[in-house]
Coordinates of C-alpha atoms in Angstrom, one line a residue:
N530 CA 60.5 8.8 -28.5
G531 CA 57.3 7.2 -29.6
H532 CA 58.7 5.7 -32.8
A533 CA 59.1 1.9 -32.8
G534 CA 62.2 2.1 -35.0
F535 CA 64.0 3.7 -32.1
L536 CA 63.6 0.6 -30.0
L537 CA 66.7 -0.8 -31.6
S538 CA 68.8 2.3 -30.8
C539 CA 70.7 3.5 -27.8
Y540 CA 71.5 7.1 -26.8
D541 CA 73.5 8.8 -24.0
A542 CA 71.2 10.4 -21.4
K543 CA 71.2 11.8 -18.0
L544 CA 69.2 9.5 -15.7
S545 CA 67.2 10.1 -12.5
Y546 CA 65.8 7.2 -10.5
D547 CA 62.2 7.0 -9.2
S548 CA 62.2 4.7 -6.2
K549 CA 58.4 4.6 -6.0
T550 CA 58.2 2.9 -9.5
D551 CA 61.7 1.4 -9.6
T552 CA 62.2 3.0 -13.0
F553 CA 64.2 5.8 -14.5
Q554 CA 63.6 9.1 -16.3
A555 CA 66.0 10.0 -19.1
R556 CA 66.9 13.4 -20.4
Y557 CA 68.4 13.3 -23.8
S558 CA 70.5 15.8 -25.8
P559 CA 68.9 19.2 -26.0
H560 CA 69.0 18.8 -29.8
V561 CA 66.4 16.0 -29.7
R562 CA 62.8 17.1 -30.1
Q563 CA 61.3 15.1 -27.2
T564 CA 64.0 15.4 -24.5
T565 CA 62.5 13.4 -21.7
E566 CA 61.3 9.8 -21.4
E567 CA 59.8 8.3 -18.2
N568 CA 59.2 4.9 -16.7
I569 CA 62.4 3.3 -18.2
S570 CA 62.9 -0.1 -16.8
W571 CA 66.3 -1.5 -15.7
D572 CA 66.6 -3.8 -18.6
R573 CA 66.7 -0.9 -21.1
L574 CA 69.8 0.6 -19.5
R575 CA 73.4 -0.1 -20.3
A576 CA 76.8 1.5 -19.9
P577 CA 78.4 3.0 -23.1
P578 CA 80.0 0.1 -25.1
V579 CA 83.1 2.0 -25.9
D580 CA 85.1 5.0 -24.5
T581 CA 84.2 7.2 -27.5
C582 CA 82.4 10.5 -26.7
S583 CA 79.0 10.5 -28.3
Y584 CA 80.0 13.4 -30.5
D585 CA 83.1 11.6 -31.8
L586 CA 83.4 9.0 -34.6
H587 CA 84.2 5.6 -33.1
I588 CA 87.2 4.1 -34.9
S589 CA 86.1 0.7 -36.1
N590 CA 88.6 -2.1 -35.8
S591 CA 86.6 -5.1 -37.1
L592 CA 85.5 -4.0 -40.6
F593 CA 87.6 -6.6 -42.4
D594 CA 86.1 -9.4 -40.1
L595 CA 82.5 -8.5 -41.0
K596 CA 80.5 -11.2 -42.9
P597 CA 76.8 -11.8 -43.6
G598 CA 75.0 -12.8 -40.5
D599 CA 77.2 -10.8 -38.1
H600 CA 75.5 -8.6 -35.5
I601 CA 76.7 -5.0 -35.3
E602 CA 76.1 -1.7 -33.7
I603 CA 76.6 1.4 -35.8
Q604 CA 76.7 5.0 -34.8
W605 CA 74.0 7.2 -36.3
R606 CA 73.0 10.8 -35.9
R607 CA 70.4 13.1 -37.4
N608 CA 72.8 15.8 -38.4
R609 CA 76.4 16.9 -37.5
E610 CA 75.2 19.0 -34.5
F611 CA 73.6 15.9 -32.8
P612 CA 75.5 13.3 -30.8
Y613 CA 75.7 9.8 -32.1
G614 CA 73.5 7.0 -30.9
W615 CA 74.1 3.3 -31.4
W616 CA 71.8 1.4 -33.8
Y617 CA 71.5 -2.4 -33.9
G618 CA 71.7 -4.2 -37.3
V619 CA 73.2 -7.2 -39.1
V620 CA 75.6 -7.7 -41.9
G621 CA 73.6 -8.7 -45.1
H622 CA 74.5 -10.1 -48.4
M623 CA 75.4 -7.8 -51.4
E624 CA 72.6 -7.6 -54.0
S625 CA 74.8 -9.5 -56.5
C626 CA 75.0 -12.5 -54.1
N627 CA 72.2 -15.1 -53.8
G628 CA 73.1 -15.8 -50.2
N629 CA 74.4 -19.3 -50.9
E630 CA 77.1 -20.0 -48.3
I631 CA 79.3 -22.0 -50.7
H632 CA 79.4 -19.3 -53.4
C633 CA 79.2 -16.2 -51.2
R634 CA 82.1 -13.8 -51.6
C635 CA 80.6 -10.9 -49.7
Q636 CA 83.3 -10.9 -47.1
D637 CA 85.9 -10.4 -49.8
T638 CA 84.4 -7.2 -51.2
D639 CA 85.4 -3.6 -50.3
T640 CA 81.7 -2.9 -49.5
V641 CA 79.7 -4.2 -46.6
M642 CA 75.9 -4.3 -46.7
L643 CA 74.3 -3.4 -43.4
E644 CA 70.6 -4.3 -42.7
F645 CA 68.1 -3.0 -40.2
K646 CA 65.5 -5.6 -40.4
Q647 CA 63.0 -3.9 -38.2
Y648 CA 62.2 -1.8 -41.2
P649 CA 60.3 -3.1 -44.3
S650 CA 62.3 -4.0 -47.4
S651 CA 60.9 -0.9 -49.1
S652 CA 62.1 1.6 -46.4
R653 CA 65.1 3.9 -47.0
W654 CA 66.2 2.9 -43.5
R655 CA 66.4 -0.9 -44.3
K656 CA 69.9 -1.0 -45.8
T657 CA 73.0 1.0 -46.2
M658 CA 76.5 0.2 -47.5
I659 CA 79.8 1.1 -46.1
N660 CA 83.4 0.9 -47.4
R661 CA 85.6 -1.5 -45.4
E662 CA 88.9 0.2 -46.4
N663 CA 88.0 3.9 -46.2
H664 CA 85.1 4.0 -43.7
R665 CA 84.3 7.4 -42.3
E666 CA 81.1 9.2 -41.5
V667 CA 78.8 9.0 -44.4
G668 CA 75.3 10.3 -45.1
N669 CA 73.4 13.5 -45.6
E670 CA 71.1 16.0 -43.9
G671 CA 68.0 14.2 -45.2
D672 CA 68.8 10.7 -44.0
G673 CA 71.3 11.3 -41.2
F674 CA 74.9 10.2 -40.9
Y675 CA 76.3 6.7 -40.2
G676 CA 79.5 6.6 -38.2
G677 CA 81.7 3.9 -36.5
I678 CA 80.8 0.3 -36.4
R679 CA 81.4 -2.3 -33.7
K680 CA 80.9 -6.0 -34.3
L681 CA 79.0 -7.8 -31.5
Y682 CA 80.8 -10.9 -30.3
N683 CA 79.0 -11.4 -27.0
Q684 CA 75.8 -13.4 -27.2
Q685 CA 74.5 -11.5 -24.1
E686 CA 74.7 -8.2 -26.0
I687 CA 73.0 -9.7 -29.1
S688 CA 70.2 -11.2 -26.9
M689 CA 69.7 -7.8 -25.2
W690 CA 69.1 -6.1 -28.6
Q691 CA 66.8 -9.0 -29.8
S692 CA 64.7 -8.7 -26.6
L693 CA 63.8 -5.1 -27.7
W694 CA 62.8 -6.2 -31.2
P695 CA 59.4 -4.7 -32.2
K696 CA 56.4 -7.0 -32.5
Q697 CA 56.0 -6.1 -36.1
V698 CA 58.0 -4.5 -38.9
V699 CA 58.2 -0.7 -38.5
E700 CA 56.4 1.3 -41.3

């Protein structure tokens, strides 16, 4: 959509193949401002990671396993009329933790810090916290809504996301 922050996101789309360029055209939800993207290469396509409809909250089954350094995908949508997309992030340390592995107790807390390191530390998009025990859709109309989380266990999935990493931090 022209914003580098969206490089680390994934949305459902209807695709058409252009055999002349060996690329695809994607048509996104009619709710999205720019609904068409062209010249999409094969390496930017993937099948949905779960069987959850893009309008439904994914039921997270790995929240109690999350610890700092884990790679995740989290559902995000602009407002409740939009479908969810998947955003890449990592589990971070709580602000009360100094990050020392020996003393870290972040995995034992009810709250999980999620980080989106493609954004500068001053950005409102850089961090969010979710509740392990009572996680549901959280957010507001100004910042959007976070939904279900899936922990990434497969190095191939993690590498795919990292290959899309922006060359510089997104402002």
